[in-house]
GROMACS .gro file of C-alpha atoms in nm:
model
  321
    1UNK     CA    1  18.447  26.640  28.541
    2UNK     CA    2  18.740  26.637  28.768
    3UNK     CA    3  18.980  26.353  28.829
    4UNK     CA    4  18.973  26.278  29.198
    5UNK     CA    5  19.229  26.047  29.349
    6UNK     CA    6  19.605  26.044  29.350
    7UNK     CA    7  19.849  25.804  29.179
    8UNK     CA    8  19.817  25.438  29.271
    9UNK     CA    9  20.132  25.206  29.334
   10UNK     CA   10  19.770  25.256  28.521
   11UNK     CA   11  18.889  24.989  26.924
   12UNK     CA   12  18.766  24.787  26.655
   13UNK     CA   13  18.388  24.779  26.657
   14UNK     CA   14  18.105  24.575  26.507
   15UNK     CA   15  18.024  24.811  26.223
   16UNK     CA   16  17.727  24.929  26.031
   17UNK     CA   17  17.674  25.257  25.847
   18UNK     CA   18  17.448  25.533  25.982
   19UNK     CA   19  17.451  25.881  25.829
   20UNK     CA   20  17.799  25.822  25.703
   21UNK     CA   21  17.945  25.738  26.044
   22UNK     CA   22  18.077  25.399  26.172
   23UNK     CA   23  17.892  25.275  26.477
   24UNK     CA   24  17.870  24.961  26.690
   25UNK     CA   25  17.514  24.820  26.643
   26UNK     CA   26  17.487  24.724  27.009
   27UNK     CA   27  17.692  24.803  27.315
   28UNK     CA   28  17.671  24.726  27.685
   29UNK     CA   29  17.583  25.038  27.895
   30UNK     CA   30  17.807  24.984  28.190
   31UNK     CA   31  17.787  25.256  28.463
   32UNK     CA   32  18.075  25.097  28.666
   33UNK     CA   33  18.327  25.322  28.842
   34UNK     CA   34  18.694  25.266  28.748
   35UNK     CA   35  19.032  25.408  28.825
   36UNK     CA   36  19.216  25.577  28.540
   37UNK     CA   37  19.586  25.648  28.501
   38UNK     CA   38  19.705  25.862  28.212
   39UNK     CA   39  20.079  25.932  28.160
   40UNK     CA   40  20.215  26.201  27.931
   41UNK     CA   41  20.596  26.170  27.953
   42UNK     CA   42  20.610  26.501  28.141
   43UNK     CA   43  20.747  26.533  28.498
   44UNK     CA   44  20.590  26.818  28.693
   45UNK     CA   45  20.699  26.970  29.022
   46UNK     CA   46  20.403  26.962  29.265
   47UNK     CA   47  20.574  27.055  29.592
   48UNK     CA   48  20.892  27.072  29.799
   49UNK     CA   49  21.027  26.865  30.086
   50UNK     CA   50  21.067  27.088  30.388
   51UNK     CA   51  21.417  26.964  30.466
   52UNK     CA   52  21.563  26.853  30.130
   53UNK     CA   53  21.398  27.099  29.894
   54UNK     CA   54  21.538  27.426  30.023
   55UNK     CA   55  21.805  27.469  29.757
   56UNK     CA   56  21.563  27.393  29.472
   57UNK     CA   57  21.307  27.637  29.610
   58UNK     CA   58  21.572  27.912  29.671
   59UNK     CA   59  21.704  27.868  29.318
   60UNK     CA   60  21.363  27.958  29.178
   61UNK     CA   61  21.187  27.629  29.102
   62UNK     CA   62  20.814  27.651  29.138
   63UNK     CA   63  20.521  27.409  29.162
   64UNK     CA   64  20.386  27.350  28.817
   65UNK     CA   65  20.724  27.365  28.646
   66UNK     CA   66  20.782  27.084  28.393
   67UNK     CA   67  21.135  26.943  28.427
   68UNK     CA   68  21.274  26.898  28.073
   69UNK     CA   69  21.641  26.831  28.134
   70UNK     CA   70  21.896  26.783  28.412
   71UNK     CA   71  22.248  26.851  28.282
   72UNK     CA   72  22.250  26.658  27.952
   73UNK     CA   73  21.979  26.407  28.047
   74UNK     CA   74  21.633  26.454  27.893
   75UNK     CA   75  21.361  26.396  28.158
   76UNK     CA   76  21.053  26.198  28.062
   77UNK     CA   77  20.988  26.009  28.388
   78UNK     CA   78  21.078  26.025  28.755
   79UNK     CA   79  21.346  25.758  28.709
   80UNK     CA   80  21.523  25.989  28.462
   81UNK     CA   81  21.547  26.247  28.741
   82UNK     CA   82  21.702  25.995  28.982
   83UNK     CA   83  21.947  25.871  28.720
   84UNK     CA   84  22.056  26.225  28.621
   85UNK     CA   85  22.121  26.312  28.988
   86UNK     CA   86  22.316  25.987  29.048
   87UNK     CA   87  22.540  26.077  28.753
   88UNK     CA   88  22.601  26.429  28.874
   89UNK     CA   89  22.902  26.556  29.062
   90UNK     CA   90  22.784  26.864  29.250
   91UNK     CA   91  22.562  27.140  29.121
   92UNK     CA   92  22.320  27.041  28.839
   93UNK     CA   93  22.165  27.251  28.564
   94UNK     CA   94  21.788  27.201  28.575
   95UNK     CA   95  21.599  27.311  28.262
   96UNK     CA   96  21.225  27.358  28.303
   97UNK     CA   97  20.927  27.477  28.103
   98UNK     CA   98  20.699  27.735  28.267
   99UNK     CA   99  20.399  27.886  28.090
  100UNK     CA  100  20.554  27.808  27.755
  101UNK     CA  101  20.893  27.959  27.837
  102UNK     CA  102  21.219  27.766  27.902
  103UNK     CA  103  21.423  27.850  28.208
  104UNK     CA  104  21.736  27.700  28.361
  105UNK     CA  105  21.843  27.690  28.729
  106UNK     CA  106  22.168  27.588  28.895
  107UNK     CA  107  22.078  27.370  29.195
  108UNK     CA  108  22.294  27.196  29.461
  109UNK     CA  109  22.121  26.860  29.532
  110UNK     CA  110  22.071  26.754  29.886
  111UNK     CA  111  22.291  26.453  29.969
  112UNK     CA  112  22.117  26.160  30.142
  113UNK     CA  113  22.221  25.801  30.218
  114UNK     CA  114  22.035  25.696  29.907
  115UNK     CA  115  22.205  25.956  29.684
  116UNK     CA  116  22.150  26.315  29.571
  117UNK     CA  117  21.796  26.455  29.582
  118UNK     CA  118  21.635  26.776  29.455
  119UNK     CA  119  21.388  26.749  29.739
  120UNK     CA  120  21.086  26.808  29.519
  121UNK     CA  121  20.764  26.607  29.484
  122UNK     CA  122  20.693  26.505  29.127
  123UNK     CA  123  20.388  26.409  28.929
  124UNK     CA  124  20.381  26.224  28.600
  125UNK     CA  125  20.042  26.227  28.430
  126UNK     CA  126  19.709  26.221  28.603
  127UNK     CA  127  19.511  25.957  28.792
  128UNK     CA  128  19.151  25.953  28.912
  129UNK     CA  129  18.812  25.791  28.881
  130UNK     CA  130  18.541  25.795  28.617
  131UNK     CA  131  18.248  25.587  28.501
  132UNK     CA  132  18.258  25.346  28.208
  133UNK     CA  133  17.991  25.444  27.948
  134UNK     CA  134  18.000  25.148  27.714
  135UNK     CA  135  18.174  24.822  27.646
  136UNK     CA  136  18.186  24.621  27.320
  137UNK     CA  137  18.213  24.250  27.417
  138UNK     CA  138  18.313  24.158  27.062
  139UNK     CA  139  18.617  24.388  27.044
  140UNK     CA  140  18.679  24.453  27.420
  141UNK     CA  141  18.686  24.827  27.354
  142UNK     CA  142  18.526  25.067  27.608
  143UNK     CA  143  18.466  25.440  27.644
  144UNK     CA  144  18.453  25.646  27.961
  145UNK     CA  145  18.409  26.010  28.097
  146UNK     CA  146  18.249  26.154  27.781
  147UNK     CA  147  18.506  26.437  27.791
  148UNK     CA  148  18.882  26.469  27.787
  149UNK     CA  149  19.132  26.481  28.072
  150UNK     CA  150  19.321  26.812  28.083
  151UNK     CA  151  19.669  26.883  28.220
  152UNK     CA  152  19.750  27.153  28.478
  153UNK     CA  153  19.745  27.418  28.206
  154UNK     CA  154  19.388  27.332  28.113
  155UNK     CA  155  19.485  27.181  27.779
  156UNK     CA  156  19.400  26.827  27.670
  157UNK     CA  157  19.660  26.593  27.821
  158UNK     CA  158  19.880  26.440  27.546
  159UNK     CA  159  19.856  26.084  27.677
  160UNK     CA  160  20.151  25.858  27.593
  161UNK     CA  161  20.012  25.552  27.773
  162UNK     CA  162  19.746  25.472  28.033
  163UNK     CA  163  19.564  25.203  28.229
  164UNK     CA  164  19.226  25.133  28.373
  165UNK     CA  165  19.171  24.966  28.716
  166UNK     CA  166  18.883  24.803  28.895
  167UNK     CA  167  18.755  25.039  29.170
  168UNK     CA  168  18.478  25.097  29.418
  169UNK     CA  169  18.320  25.399  29.580
  170UNK     CA  170  18.429  25.453  29.941
  171UNK     CA  171  18.250  25.777  30.036
  172UNK     CA  172  18.038  26.045  29.874
  173UNK     CA  173  18.054  26.420  29.930
  174UNK     CA  174  17.703  26.541  29.865
  175UNK     CA  175  17.676  26.827  29.617
  176UNK     CA  176  17.510  27.160  29.693
  177UNK     CA  177  17.470  27.495  29.515
  178UNK     CA  178  17.812  27.651  29.456
  179UNK     CA  179  17.998  27.337  29.573
  180UNK     CA  180  17.991  27.026  29.348
  181UNK     CA  181  17.992  26.693  29.522
  182UNK     CA  182  18.247  26.417  29.473
  183UNK     CA  183  18.276  26.038  29.465
  184UNK     CA  184  18.586  25.918  29.648
  185UNK     CA  185  18.710  25.587  29.513
  186UNK     CA  186  18.959  25.317  29.593
  187UNK     CA  187  19.140  25.071  29.365
  188UNK     CA  188  19.035  24.710  29.413
  189UNK     CA  189  19.358  24.568  29.272
  190UNK     CA  190  19.693  24.729  29.176
  191UNK     CA  191  19.694  24.519  28.860
  192UNK     CA  192  19.551  24.705  28.557
  193UNK     CA  193  19.231  24.564  28.416
  194UNK     CA  194  19.300  24.716  28.073
  195UNK     CA  195  19.489  24.977  27.877
  196UNK     CA  196  19.393  25.323  27.756
  197UNK     CA  197  19.455  25.412  27.391
  198UNK     CA  198  19.322  25.763  27.343
  199UNK     CA  199  19.239  26.080  27.539
  200UNK     CA  200  19.000  26.296  27.336
  201UNK     CA  201  18.761  26.589  27.390
  202UNK     CA  202  18.474  26.338  27.366
  203UNK     CA  203  18.608  26.079  27.606
  204UNK     CA  204  18.887  25.844  27.708
  205UNK     CA  205  18.899  25.508  27.527
  206UNK     CA  206  19.079  25.175  27.569
  207UNK     CA  207  19.051  24.797  27.578
  208UNK     CA  208  18.971  24.563  27.867
  209UNK     CA  209  18.993  24.191  27.792
  210UNK     CA  210  18.765  24.077  28.077
  211UNK     CA  211  18.538  24.378  28.035
  212UNK     CA  212  18.195  24.417  28.197
  213UNK     CA  213  17.893  24.194  28.185
  214UNK     CA  214  17.546  24.308  28.090
  215UNK     CA  215  17.286  24.315  27.817
  216UNK     CA  216  17.393  24.496  27.503
  217UNK     CA  217  17.141  24.745  27.370
  218UNK     CA  218  17.104  24.948  27.053
  219UNK     CA  219  17.303  25.265  26.999
  220UNK     CA  220  17.084  25.565  26.916
  221UNK     CA  221  17.164  25.828  26.657
  222UNK     CA  222  17.154  26.197  26.756
  223UNK     CA  223  16.822  26.242  26.577
  224UNK     CA  224  16.658  25.980  26.799
  225UNK     CA  225  16.735  26.168  27.124
  226UNK     CA  226  16.428  26.360  27.257
  227UNK     CA  227  16.347  26.579  27.554
  228UNK     CA  228  16.170  26.390  27.825
  229UNK     CA  229  16.229  26.097  28.056
  230UNK     CA  230  16.552  25.888  28.054
  231UNK     CA  231  16.772  25.695  28.300
  232UNK     CA  232  17.137  25.696  28.384
  233UNK     CA  233  17.349  25.409  28.522
  234UNK     CA  234  17.595  25.501  28.790
  235UNK     CA  235  17.793  25.366  29.089
  236UNK     CA  236  17.757  25.578  29.401
  237UNK     CA  237  17.815  25.311  29.668
  238UNK     CA  238  18.071  25.033  29.663
  239UNK     CA  239  18.071  24.872  29.317
  240UNK     CA  240  17.695  24.836  29.276
  241UNK     CA  241  17.553  24.981  28.952
  242UNK     CA  242  17.201  25.117  28.964
  243UNK     CA  243  16.966  25.300  28.733
  244UNK     CA  244  16.836  25.642  28.821
  245UNK     CA  245  16.566  25.853  28.658
  246UNK     CA  246  16.657  26.182  28.486
  247UNK     CA  247  16.483  26.417  28.250
  248UNK     CA  248  16.636  26.563  27.933
  249UNK     CA  249  16.547  26.926  27.937
  250UNK     CA  250  16.709  27.057  27.621
  251UNK     CA  251  16.905  26.928  27.322
  252UNK     CA  252  17.196  27.116  27.160
  253UNK     CA  253  17.342  27.082  26.810
  254UNK     CA  254  17.577  26.795  26.731
  255UNK     CA  255  17.852  27.048  26.648
  256UNK     CA  256  17.917  27.117  27.015
  257UNK     CA  257  18.243  26.930  27.080
  258UNK     CA  258  18.262  27.016  27.447
  259UNK     CA  259  18.047  26.733  27.587
  260UNK     CA  260  17.741  26.954  27.622
  261UNK     CA  261  17.490  26.808  27.373
  262UNK     CA  262  17.200  26.780  27.615
  263UNK     CA  263  17.085  26.940  27.938
  264UNK     CA  264  16.974  26.682  28.194
  265UNK     CA  265  16.817  26.699  28.536
  266UNK     CA  266  16.821  26.430  28.807
  267UNK     CA  267  16.470  26.345  28.920
  268UNK     CA  268  16.535  26.023  29.109
  269UNK     CA  269  16.474  26.073  29.485
  270UNK     CA  270  16.724  25.798  29.580
  271UNK     CA  271  17.011  25.957  29.390
  272UNK     CA  272  16.920  26.305  29.511
  273UNK     CA  273  16.930  26.183  29.865
  274UNK     CA  274  17.262  26.003  29.818
  275UNK     CA  275  17.457  26.261  29.618
  276UNK     CA  276  17.246  26.575  29.576
  277UNK     CA  277  17.242  26.508  29.197
  278UNK     CA  278  17.537  26.486  28.961
  279UNK     CA  279  17.878  26.475  29.135
  280UNK     CA  280  18.238  26.458  29.022
  281UNK     CA  281  18.330  26.101  28.939
  282UNK     CA  282  17.995  26.029  28.764
  283UNK     CA  283  18.141  26.146  28.431
  284UNK     CA  284  18.067  25.875  28.176
  285UNK     CA  285  17.750  25.744  28.339
  286UNK     CA  286  17.551  25.606  28.038
  287UNK     CA  287  17.221  25.773  27.948
  288UNK     CA  288  16.945  25.542  27.820
  289UNK     CA  289  16.622  25.650  27.659
  290UNK     CA  290  16.351  25.428  27.509
  291UNK     CA  291  16.574  25.125  27.552
  292UNK     CA  292  16.866  25.272  27.354
  293UNK     CA  293  17.204  25.411  27.459
  294UNK     CA  294  17.192  25.779  27.375
  295UNK     CA  295  17.493  25.933  27.558
  296UNK     CA  296  17.687  25.991  27.878
  297UNK     CA  297  17.684  26.236  28.170
  298UNK     CA  298  17.969  26.484  28.141
  299UNK     CA  299  17.930  26.794  28.356
  300UNK     CA  300  17.737  26.932  28.654
  301UNK     CA  301  17.609  27.289  28.691
  302UNK     CA  302  17.801  27.446  28.981
  303UNK     CA  303  17.499  27.639  29.110
  304UNK     CA  304  17.255  27.348  29.063
  305UNK     CA  305  17.395  27.003  29.132
  306UNK     CA  306  17.064  26.842  29.021
  307UNK     CA  307  17.135  26.956  28.666
  308UNK     CA  308  17.420  26.900  28.420
  309UNK     CA  309  17.519  26.808  28.066
  310UNK     CA  310  17.553  26.498  27.861
  311UNK     CA  311  17.729  26.409  27.534
  312UNK     CA  312  17.562  26.221  27.246
  313UNK     CA  313  17.683  25.864  27.218
  314UNK     CA  314  17.723  25.941  26.848
  315UNK     CA  315  17.993  26.195  26.928
  316UNK     CA  316  18.176  25.956  27.163
  317UNK     CA  317  18.182  25.682  26.903
  318UNK     CA  318  18.302  25.926  26.634
  319UNK     CA  319  18.600  26.004  26.856
  320UNK     CA  320  18.664  25.635  26.937
  321UNK     CA  321  18.664  25.511  26.578
   0.00000   0.00000   0.00000
């Protein structure tokens, strides 16, 4: 699912063996919305200042370009850009990466009272909201999303560092056929609640010392997941977590590494009224069946917001180990 809000001001387990894989025996199914910030040490052009960015735009710089070097300074963060410009004396050589190819442009910075500027808006990494799937109170490790976070090229973001923040839902855009809905969130505090350690195809993982309260329940193996009734835990208003009824329509082989291990349909009238079904931002909502944690919501069907996919918890924990 999609990451939704812009940048703010950012696994050891209790082990037993099951089918050759290491699992936590019990985990807390959370369902709480959080803010996520993933940084990748890449600085991307996302726009141009109308007044200051004329020279950069005329030189050939485009939105989506990754700035790799300015003169002899390697660029890994926005501060590197500012430092390189402060050290310049006139025109600068800006080296960028575009669709896998390296290009270089000669640009005359715009001079301001605060120093030279390229006049471009920059992005480093990705920020947004997601839902925490599980938390291990013994180790303080958690998992969220149930799928990876991709960069602008559609590839898995090579995260260098990241943070998780307490958040709440401000508004909901209700989903309808052909137009997925969205949760719009806000950070409760600018101070990170924890750190992120891995961005994988099966979820984003990290540690949070204070964590989330709740009753830990057993983790189910893939073989225990059945078609039929289940519930999900989600936050669709403020910071209140609620359980909603769903039905598992179909189960897919474990080998699917794309977060589509089961087809689920929302049947709860309260959730359908509030959101229209599964919406962007609900990624990671834990799925519980027969009192066990079986997986997490990952995707919504564009043409049917009441229906979407989930990942087996077994696959999430494999990636987190």
